[in-house]
Amino acid sequence: QGDVSLEATKLLAKMIKERPNRIRPDVLRTFLSLPLRVHEDEAQAAKLASVANAKKRKKDAEAAEIEDEMKEGESNVDKIALARAQSDTLHSVTLTYFRVLKSEADAKGGRASINPTTDTAVDLLSPALEGLAKFAHLINIDTVVDLLAVLRTLLKERSDTLPIDAALNCILTAFQTLQGPGREMQIDQKEYVTPLYRQLSRLCTDKNSSHTELALKCLSLAFLKRREYSTVRVAAFFKQICTVSLHAPPHTAAPLLAFSRQLVQRYPSVQQLLENEQDVITTGSYTPDVEDPEHSNPHATSAWELSLSKFRIHESVAKQAIGTAEQKIPQLPRESPDRIRATILRDIKEGHIGYRRSMRKHPLSQGGGRGGRDKRNRNNQIRFIAPRNTSQYHLL
């Protein structure tokens, strides 16, 4: 009925409350294993039904006792009791997550002298945001307003100083909240798209490249699951993805280029960046280091990085670069970014090195062509050196 999970969650939440900033991140990540599926509004309705059922049982105690005895012999789960337990569990989990966010805000505001280990607060921020991203679709509209306000403050004030996983989880939580319980709220999502543009350049290092999957989820929610009406913003992201893929390792570059192929197919206006710069009439110059992608002027340049990425030694990176430049439709799900990344990581783990095999005929070999065209080419070919068959002797 969910009672064991509820009791364990309450004990863990109490321990985190009594020992702030002295908890390991893995302890907070245990909340991610909770199988919560009941929305808070549904749980509230279940509580009202439970109260009405309790009043009815008071009036007829004998019938209620018989009903309890019959339930003991059955293996069915009481849906009302399960909904109440999951609601209380979700309340304890979200309260713990908000307590971690508040402690991080207090540490930033100068009240971190109470807790000397402020680095632990930053470490707890990433699993807290990861949990909020997972359970954001279950919270009600009142909690959504408070959650978006906290996320907006974090992204506005600390997006560059936060760890990349915490920043990406913050953006992912905001997108999932706005596309879930907050979809009725008329909120401009530019406040969460702009920080994502600044986080892409941090994926170039080997340490941060492990968070590529998280960045792909944010990009998918920002441009594929929803419609972006700003062509300049889409072009700026496309150019930034091409730039990052040129410097990133293969397990980051190939998935990003695969996503850029989907971006070209969904937004035809991006195809302007695949043309020659001299054929495009525009003013100004491209400035990639601005905070707002709307001010980067991406149409003043071209995606010239693709012409270099197609010569990368990794076969998958070169294939995706050629597919993007030639505007080929990706073969989903075989060429989805997640599957490409998983394949490359598996090859790295197994020590497999893929390469492109080029089959070329030796210029001195006679060949074995079947068609008349190959025969005519052989007759017309003038050879200055003829190969010799050395069955008994070796030429030195």
Tab-separated table of C-alpha atoms in Angstrom:
chain	number	residue	atom	x	y	z
A	1	GLN	CA	0.000	0.000	0.000
A	2	GLY	CA	3.030	2.340	-0.025
A	3	ASP	CA	3.358	2.550	3.769
A	4	VAL	CA	6.937	1.258	3.843
A	5	SER	CA	8.085	3.789	1.230
A	6	LEU	CA	6.312	6.575	3.097
A	7	GLU	CA	7.938	5.702	6.399
A	8	ALA	CA	11.412	5.454	4.838
A	9	THR	CA	10.936	8.762	3.008
A	10	LYS	CA	9.887	10.556	6.193
A	11	LEU	CA	12.880	9.221	8.113
A	12	LEU	CA	15.261	10.242	5.342
A	13	ALA	CA	13.682	13.688	5.040
A	14	LYS	CA	13.997	14.158	8.800
A	15	MET	CA	17.673	13.220	8.705
A	16	ILE	CA	18.356	15.694	5.871
A	17	LYS	CA	16.536	18.421	7.789
A	18	GLU	CA	18.511	17.793	11.001
A	19	ARG	CA	21.856	17.518	9.207
A	20	PRO	CA	21.860	20.237	6.550
A	21	ASN	CA	24.895	20.329	4.233
A	22	ARG	CA	26.277	17.136	5.797
A	23	ILE	CA	24.550	14.682	3.488
A	24	ARG	CA	26.142	12.933	0.529
A	25	PRO	CA	24.481	13.475	-2.874
A	26	ASP	CA	23.878	9.721	-3.252
A	27	VAL	CA	21.627	9.789	-0.191
A	28	LEU	CA	19.407	12.396	-1.846
A	29	ARG	CA	19.392	10.419	-5.096
A	30	THR	CA	17.627	7.527	-3.385
A	31	PHE	CA	14.379	9.477	-3.831
A	32	LEU	CA	14.694	8.882	-7.585
A	33	SER	CA	13.858	5.197	-7.043
A	34	LEU	CA	10.404	5.984	-5.674
A	35	PRO	CA	7.661	4.796	-8.074
A	36	LEU	CA	5.447	7.862	-7.675
A	37	ARG	CA	2.612	7.995	-10.196
A	38	VAL	CA	-0.252	9.808	-8.451
A	39	HIS	CA	-0.810	13.510	-9.092
A	40	GLU	CA	-1.348	15.719	-6.053
A	41	ASP	CA	-4.830	16.701	-7.233
A	42	GLU	CA	-5.772	13.028	-7.626
A	43	ALA	CA	-4.393	12.327	-4.164
A	44	GLN	CA	-6.462	15.174	-2.741
A	45	ALA	CA	-9.591	13.642	-4.282
A	46	ALA	CA	-8.606	10.277	-2.792
A	47	LYS	CA	-8.293	11.863	0.644
A	48	LEU	CA	-11.785	13.338	0.374
A	49	ALA	CA	-13.120	9.949	-0.667
A	50	SER	CA	-11.325	8.351	2.273
A	51	VAL	CA	-12.895	10.836	4.710
A	52	ALA	CA	-16.350	10.159	3.284
A	53	ASN	CA	-15.714	6.416	3.533
A	54	ALA	CA	-14.648	6.771	7.157
A	55	LYS	CA	-17.880	8.592	8.042
A	56	LYS	CA	-19.861	5.863	6.364
A	57	ARG	CA	-17.992	3.158	8.287
A	58	LYS	CA	-18.786	4.877	11.579
A	59	LYS	CA	-22.473	4.603	10.939
A	60	ASP	CA	-22.327	0.900	10.203
A	61	ALA	CA	-19.515	-0.556	12.297
A	62	GLU	CA	-20.570	-4.179	11.814
A	63	ALA	CA	-20.538	-3.917	7.998
A	64	ALA	CA	-17.165	-2.152	8.153
A	65	GLU	CA	-15.687	-4.989	10.233
A	66	ILE	CA	-16.926	-7.575	7.735
A	67	GLU	CA	-15.470	-5.519	4.871
A	68	ASP	CA	-12.066	-5.381	6.592
A	69	GLU	CA	-12.038	-9.141	7.049
A	70	MET	CA	-12.868	-9.653	3.385
A	71	LYS	CA	-10.056	-7.305	2.315
A	72	GLU	CA	-7.535	-9.300	4.312
A	73	GLY	CA	-8.318	-12.371	2.232
A	74	GLU	CA	-7.960	-10.533	-1.062
A	75	SER	CA	-4.716	-9.623	-2.844
A	76	ASN	CA	-6.006	-6.419	-4.408
A	77	VAL	CA	-4.394	-3.082	-3.590
A	78	ASP	CA	-6.550	-0.419	-1.993
A	79	LYS	CA	-6.295	2.442	-4.507
A	80	ILE	CA	-7.416	5.085	-2.023
A	81	ALA	CA	-4.816	4.048	0.555
A	82	LEU	CA	-2.126	3.874	-2.127
A	83	ALA	CA	-3.004	7.350	-3.416
A	84	ARG	CA	-2.839	8.796	0.105
A	85	ALA	CA	0.537	7.157	0.771
A	86	GLN	CA	1.977	8.350	-2.517
A	87	SER	CA	0.651	11.864	-1.901
A	88	ASP	CA	2.319	12.049	1.509
A	89	THR	CA	5.522	10.618	0.035
A	90	LEU	CA	5.523	13.178	-2.774
A	91	HIS	CA	4.939	15.961	-0.255
A	92	SER	CA	7.941	14.888	1.846
A	93	VAL	CA	10.171	14.549	-1.217
A	94	THR	CA	9.294	17.941	-2.720
A	95	LEU	CA	9.622	19.592	0.697
A	96	THR	CA	13.130	18.153	1.011
A	97	TYR	CA	14.059	19.351	-2.456
A	98	PHE	CA	12.796	22.863	-1.743
A	99	ARG	CA	14.730	22.865	1.530
A	100	VAL	CA	17.934	22.120	-0.411
A	101	LEU	CA	17.196	24.945	-2.865
A	102	LYS	CA	16.512	27.331	0.007
A	103	SER	CA	19.769	26.396	1.754
A	104	GLU	CA	21.630	27.095	-1.511
A	105	ALA	CA	19.926	30.490	-1.762
A	106	ASP	CA	20.820	31.249	1.870
A	107	ALA	CA	24.437	30.290	1.200
A	108	LYS	CA	24.525	32.684	-1.751
A	109	GLY	CA	22.893	35.437	0.275
A	110	GLY	CA	25.689	35.474	2.838
A	111	ARG	CA	24.105	33.297	5.539
A	112	ALA	CA	26.423	30.391	4.860
A	113	SER	CA	28.434	30.999	8.060
A	114	ILE	CA	25.992	28.734	9.920
A	115	ASN	CA	26.936	25.836	7.628
A	116	PRO	CA	30.682	25.853	7.021
A	117	THR	CA	30.526	23.123	4.366
A	118	THR	CA	28.869	25.202	1.670
A	119	ASP	CA	30.415	23.070	-1.067
A	120	THR	CA	28.120	20.252	0.005
A	121	ALA	CA	25.129	22.498	-0.608
A	122	VAL	CA	26.257	22.908	-4.217
A	123	ASP	CA	26.737	19.145	-4.519
A	124	LEU	CA	23.211	18.533	-3.228
A	125	LEU	CA	21.760	21.024	-5.689
A	126	SER	CA	22.249	18.741	-8.704
A	127	PRO	CA	20.410	15.659	-7.294
A	128	ALA	CA	17.669	17.925	-5.922
A	129	LEU	CA	17.081	19.454	-9.357
A	130	GLU	CA	17.298	16.005	-10.952
A	131	GLY	CA	14.547	14.798	-8.648
A	132	LEU	CA	12.392	17.848	-9.311
A	133	ALA	CA	12.765	17.224	-13.037
A	134	LYS	CA	11.502	13.666	-12.573
A	135	PHE	CA	8.517	14.509	-10.340
A	136	ALA	CA	7.644	17.927	-11.798
A	137	HIS	CA	4.622	16.543	-13.675
A	138	LEU	CA	3.040	15.380	-10.400
A	139	ILE	CA	2.981	18.655	-8.478
A	140	ASN	CA	-0.002	21.001	-8.459
A	141	ILE	CA	-0.241	24.500	-9.918
A	142	ASP	CA	0.460	26.289	-6.618
A	143	THR	CA	3.775	24.529	-6.215
A	144	VAL	CA	4.600	25.199	-9.884
A	145	VAL	CA	4.585	28.969	-9.336
A	146	ASP	CA	7.025	28.728	-6.417
A	147	LEU	CA	9.234	26.251	-8.247
A	148	LEU	CA	9.522	28.387	-11.384
A	149	ALA	CA	10.371	31.441	-9.282
A	150	VAL	CA	13.249	29.588	-7.599
A	151	LEU	CA	14.537	28.198	-10.908
A	152	ARG	CA	14.341	31.613	-12.557
A	153	THR	CA	16.425	33.128	-9.757
A	154	LEU	CA	19.067	30.406	-9.967
A	155	LEU	CA	19.422	30.691	-13.737
A	156	LYS	CA	19.515	34.465	-13.701
A	157	GLU	CA	22.097	34.880	-10.956
A	158	ARG	CA	24.221	31.714	-10.988
A	159	SER	CA	23.949	29.992	-14.358
A	160	ASP	CA	27.670	30.478	-15.097
A	161	THR	CA	28.966	29.499	-11.644
A	162	LEU	CA	26.793	26.433	-11.096
A	163	PRO	CA	28.113	22.998	-12.105
A	164	ILE	CA	26.976	22.118	-15.591
A	165	ASP	CA	24.842	19.202	-14.403
A	166	ALA	CA	23.047	21.441	-11.889
A	167	ALA	CA	22.464	24.151	-14.499
A	168	LEU	CA	21.146	21.674	-17.081
A	169	ASN	CA	18.912	19.988	-14.505
A	170	CYS	CA	17.561	23.406	-13.595
A	171	ILE	CA	16.668	24.083	-17.243
A	172	LEU	CA	15.240	20.580	-17.687
A	173	THR	CA	13.037	20.980	-14.609
A	174	ALA	CA	11.684	24.276	-15.909
A	175	PHE	CA	10.833	22.839	-19.339
A	176	GLN	CA	9.163	19.723	-17.934
A	177	THR	CA	7.178	21.821	-15.470
A	178	LEU	CA	5.963	24.213	-18.162
A	179	GLN	CA	5.018	21.371	-20.489
A	180	GLY	CA	3.348	19.420	-17.679
A	181	PRO	CA	1.311	21.030	-14.906
A	182	GLY	CA	2.280	24.569	-15.957
A	183	ARG	CA	1.207	24.351	-19.593
A	184	GLU	CA	-1.844	26.556	-18.890
A	185	MET	CA	0.408	29.331	-17.599
A	186	GLN	CA	1.294	31.951	-20.195
A	187	ILE	CA	5.032	32.177	-19.476
A	188	ASP	CA	7.702	33.139	-21.975
A	189	GLN	CA	10.187	30.273	-22.066
A	190	LYS	CA	12.966	32.565	-23.283
A	191	GLU	CA	14.116	32.873	-19.666
A	192	TYR	CA	15.075	29.191	-19.767
A	193	VAL	CA	16.207	28.931	-23.414
A	194	THR	CA	18.819	31.680	-23.083
A	195	PRO	CA	20.783	29.960	-20.244
A	196	LEU	CA	20.801	26.759	-22.312
A	197	TYR	CA	22.651	28.605	-25.092
A	198	ARG	CA	25.399	29.553	-22.643
A	199	GLN	CA	25.755	26.004	-21.313
A	200	LEU	CA	26.430	24.392	-24.706
A	201	SER	CA	29.978	25.722	-24.938
A	202	ARG	CA	30.845	23.959	-21.653
A	203	LEU	CA	30.382	20.532	-23.259
A	204	CYS	CA	33.714	20.723	-25.104
A	205	THR	CA	35.786	19.383	-22.204
A	206	ASP	CA	36.091	15.670	-21.454
A	207	LYS	CA	34.814	16.184	-17.910
A	208	ASN	CA	31.633	17.988	-18.936
A	209	SER	CA	30.998	15.791	-21.978
A	210	SER	CA	29.505	13.159	-19.673
A	211	HIS	CA	26.432	15.405	-19.370
A	212	THR	CA	25.689	15.364	-23.108
A	213	GLU	CA	22.573	13.227	-22.608
A	214	LEU	CA	21.183	15.831	-20.226
A	215	ALA	CA	21.877	18.621	-22.723
A	216	LEU	CA	20.142	16.641	-25.487
A	217	LYS	CA	17.029	16.308	-23.327
A	218	CYS	CA	16.972	20.067	-22.804
A	219	LEU	CA	17.449	20.736	-26.521
A	220	SER	CA	14.695	18.291	-27.427
A	221	LEU	CA	12.234	19.918	-25.015
A	222	ALA	CA	13.204	23.396	-26.239
A	223	PHE	CA	12.998	22.845	-30.003
A	224	LEU	CA	11.399	19.487	-30.851
A	225	LYS	CA	8.680	19.018	-28.231
A	226	ARG	CA	7.614	22.647	-28.627
A	227	ARG	CA	7.596	25.101	-31.538
A	228	GLU	CA	10.153	27.906	-31.510
A	229	TYR	CA	8.913	30.878	-33.511
A	230	SER	CA	12.129	32.924	-33.424
A	231	THR	CA	14.176	32.008	-36.501
A	232	VAL	CA	17.179	33.935	-35.190
A	233	ARG	CA	17.192	31.931	-31.960
A	234	VAL	CA	16.996	28.613	-33.814
A	235	ALA	CA	19.808	29.621	-36.179
A	236	ALA	CA	21.971	30.724	-33.232
A	237	PHE	CA	21.550	27.353	-31.543
A	238	PHE	CA	22.305	25.516	-34.791
A	239	LYS	CA	25.517	27.479	-35.257
A	240	GLN	CA	26.519	26.962	-31.626
A	241	ILE	CA	25.915	23.199	-31.889
A	242	CYS	CA	28.118	23.019	-35.008
A	243	THR	CA	30.878	24.944	-33.234
A	244	VAL	CA	30.759	22.766	-30.116
A	245	SER	CA	30.760	19.548	-32.141
A	246	LEU	CA	33.981	20.632	-33.863
A	247	HIS	CA	35.862	20.717	-30.533
A	248	ALA	CA	33.996	18.071	-28.507
A	249	PRO	CA	34.966	14.376	-28.227
A	250	PRO	CA	33.215	11.912	-30.570
A	251	HIS	CA	30.625	10.714	-28.024
A	252	THR	CA	29.470	14.332	-27.739
A	253	ALA	CA	30.017	15.590	-31.290
A	254	ALA	CA	28.114	12.827	-33.103
A	255	PRO	CA	24.884	13.105	-31.020
A	256	LEU	CA	24.922	16.900	-31.320
A	257	LEU	CA	25.300	16.701	-35.098
A	258	ALA	CA	22.487	14.116	-35.207
A	259	PHE	CA	20.293	16.585	-33.325
A	260	SER	CA	21.272	19.332	-35.763
A	261	ARG	CA	19.929	17.139	-38.592
A	262	GLN	CA	16.560	17.008	-36.834
A	263	LEU	CA	16.738	20.762	-36.343
A	264	VAL	CA	17.262	21.350	-40.073
A	265	GLN	CA	14.265	19.185	-40.941
A	266	ARG	CA	11.947	20.848	-38.417
A	267	TYR	CA	13.017	24.450	-39.091
A	268	PRO	CA	13.697	25.034	-42.820
A	269	SER	CA	14.935	28.570	-42.090
A	270	VAL	CA	18.165	27.049	-40.737
A	271	GLN	CA	19.120	25.973	-44.263
A	272	GLN	CA	20.352	29.514	-44.896
A	273	LEU	CA	23.418	28.713	-42.765
A	274	LEU	CA	24.290	25.870	-45.154
A	275	GLU	CA	24.727	28.288	-48.061
A	276	ASN	CA	27.795	30.264	-49.062
A	277	GLU	CA	28.370	33.421	-47.024
A	278	GLN	CA	28.939	35.433	-50.196
A	279	ASP	CA	25.477	34.530	-51.474
A	280	VAL	CA	23.733	35.844	-48.344
A	281	ILE	CA	22.890	39.529	-48.076
A	282	THR	CA	23.079	40.646	-44.466
A	283	THR	CA	24.531	43.332	-42.230
A	284	GLY	CA	26.824	43.115	-39.224
A	285	SER	CA	29.005	40.258	-38.069
A	286	TYR	CA	28.449	37.100	-36.093
A	287	THR	CA	29.123	37.437	-32.329
A	288	PRO	CA	28.943	34.028	-30.641
A	289	ASP	CA	29.993	35.208	-27.162
A	290	VAL	CA	26.841	37.180	-26.345
A	291	GLU	CA	24.512	36.005	-23.585
A	292	ASP	CA	21.314	36.329	-25.586
A	293	PRO	CA	21.265	34.257	-28.814
A	294	GLU	CA	18.901	36.817	-30.343
A	295	HIS	CA	21.806	39.284	-30.494
A	296	SER	CA	24.396	36.921	-32.023
A	297	ASN	CA	23.374	37.664	-35.650
A	298	PRO	CA	23.818	34.048	-36.837
A	299	HIS	CA	22.604	34.718	-40.385
A	300	ALA	CA	25.738	36.775	-41.023
A	301	THR	CA	27.824	33.601	-41.165
A	302	SER	CA	27.568	30.001	-42.311
A	303	ALA	CA	28.010	26.596	-40.725
A	304	TRP	CA	31.534	26.190	-42.045
A	305	GLU	CA	32.361	23.832	-39.162
A	306	LEU	CA	30.578	21.039	-41.010
A	307	SER	CA	33.176	21.147	-43.799
A	308	LEU	CA	35.841	20.353	-41.187
A	309	SER	CA	33.823	17.866	-39.142
A	310	LYS	CA	33.327	15.604	-42.149
A	311	PHE	CA	37.082	14.927	-42.093
A	312	ARG	CA	37.063	13.775	-38.448
A	313	ILE	CA	38.707	10.414	-37.956
A	314	HIS	CA	35.647	9.017	-36.199
A	315	GLU	CA	33.297	7.524	-38.749
A	316	SER	CA	30.054	8.423	-36.933
A	317	VAL	CA	31.019	12.108	-36.559
A	318	ALA	CA	31.924	12.393	-40.242
A	319	LYS	CA	28.711	10.646	-41.289
A	320	GLN	CA	26.496	12.969	-39.243
A	321	ALA	CA	28.367	16.045	-40.478
A	322	ILE	CA	27.860	15.009	-44.101
A	323	GLY	CA	24.202	14.243	-43.406
A	324	THR	CA	23.680	17.686	-41.901
A	325	ALA	CA	25.435	19.482	-44.749
A	326	GLU	CA	23.493	17.556	-47.396
A	327	GLN	CA	20.189	17.937	-45.478
A	328	LYS	CA	19.543	14.214	-45.369
A	329	ILE	CA	16.544	13.029	-43.401
A	330	PRO	CA	17.718	11.075	-40.320
A	331	GLN	CA	16.647	7.434	-40.185
A	332	LEU	CA	14.937	7.327	-36.797
A	333	PRO	CA	15.252	5.640	-34.378
A	334	ARG	CA	18.487	4.149	-35.741
A	335	GLU	CA	20.111	7.575	-36.060
A	336	SER	CA	18.621	9.155	-32.960
A	337	PRO	CA	21.158	11.103	-30.842
A	338	ASP	CA	20.688	8.891	-27.785
A	339	ARG	CA	21.279	5.667	-29.715
A	340	ILE	CA	24.354	7.101	-31.478
A	341	ARG	CA	25.841	8.191	-28.169
A	342	ALA	CA	25.144	4.786	-26.575
A	343	THR	CA	26.793	3.006	-29.506
A	344	ILE	CA	29.934	5.141	-29.343
A	345	LEU	CA	30.242	4.718	-25.564
A	346	ARG	CA	29.856	0.955	-25.963
A	347	ASP	CA	32.603	0.903	-28.610
A	348	ILE	CA	34.879	2.921	-26.325
A	349	LYS	CA	34.243	0.520	-23.458
A	350	GLU	CA	34.941	-2.529	-25.617
A	351	GLY	CA	38.004	-0.954	-27.238
A	352	HIS	CA	36.504	-1.055	-30.720
A	353	ILE	CA	37.929	1.430	-33.232
A	354	GLY	CA	35.780	1.892	-36.303
A	355	TYR	CA	37.199	3.122	-39.575
A	356	ARG	CA	36.033	3.660	-43.120
A	357	ARG	CA	37.332	0.930	-45.433
A	358	SER	CA	38.187	2.141	-48.910
A	359	MET	CA	38.348	-0.538	-51.617
A	360	ARG	CA	40.475	0.558	-54.574
A	361	LYS	CA	41.830	-1.520	-57.438
A	362	HIS	CA	45.579	-1.638	-57.796
A	363	PRO	CA	46.668	0.220	-60.978
A	364	LEU	CA	48.855	-2.718	-62.117
A	365	SER	CA	46.312	-5.475	-61.511
A	366	GLN	CA	44.413	-6.973	-64.427
A	367	GLY	CA	41.096	-6.993	-62.558
A	368	GLY	CA	38.180	-9.293	-63.098
A	369	GLY	CA	35.467	-7.076	-64.539
A	370	ARG	CA	32.501	-8.782	-66.076
A	371	GLY	CA	31.136	-5.965	-68.203
A	372	GLY	CA	32.328	-4.944	-71.616
A	373	ARG	CA	33.136	-1.478	-70.353
A	374	ASP	CA	35.838	-2.793	-67.993
A	375	LYS	CA	37.258	-4.856	-70.843
A	376	ARG	CA	37.496	-1.828	-73.117
A	377	ASN	CA	39.175	0.177	-70.338
A	378	ARG	CA	41.758	-2.546	-69.891
A	379	ASN	CA	42.496	-2.626	-73.626
A	380	ASN	CA	42.858	1.117	-73.868
A	381	GLN	CA	45.067	1.375	-70.795
A	382	ILE	CA	48.726	1.956	-71.588
A	383	ARG	CA	51.038	0.392	-69.027
A	384	PHE	CA	54.685	1.249	-68.627
A	385	ILE	CA	55.240	-1.382	-65.936
A	386	ALA	CA	53.550	-4.789	-66.170
A	387	PRO	CA	53.202	-6.992	-63.066
A	388	ARG	CA	55.070	-10.311	-63.202
A	389	ASN	CA	53.903	-13.581	-61.746
A	390	THR	CA	56.639	-14.848	-59.443
A	391	SER	CA	55.636	-18.380	-58.525
A	392	GLN	CA	59.166	-19.639	-57.771
A	393	TYR	CA	61.247	-16.505	-57.255
A	394	HIS	CA	60.812	-13.402	-55.130
A	395	LEU	CA	61.743	-10.038	-56.520
A	396	LEU	CA	64.000	-8.102	-54.169
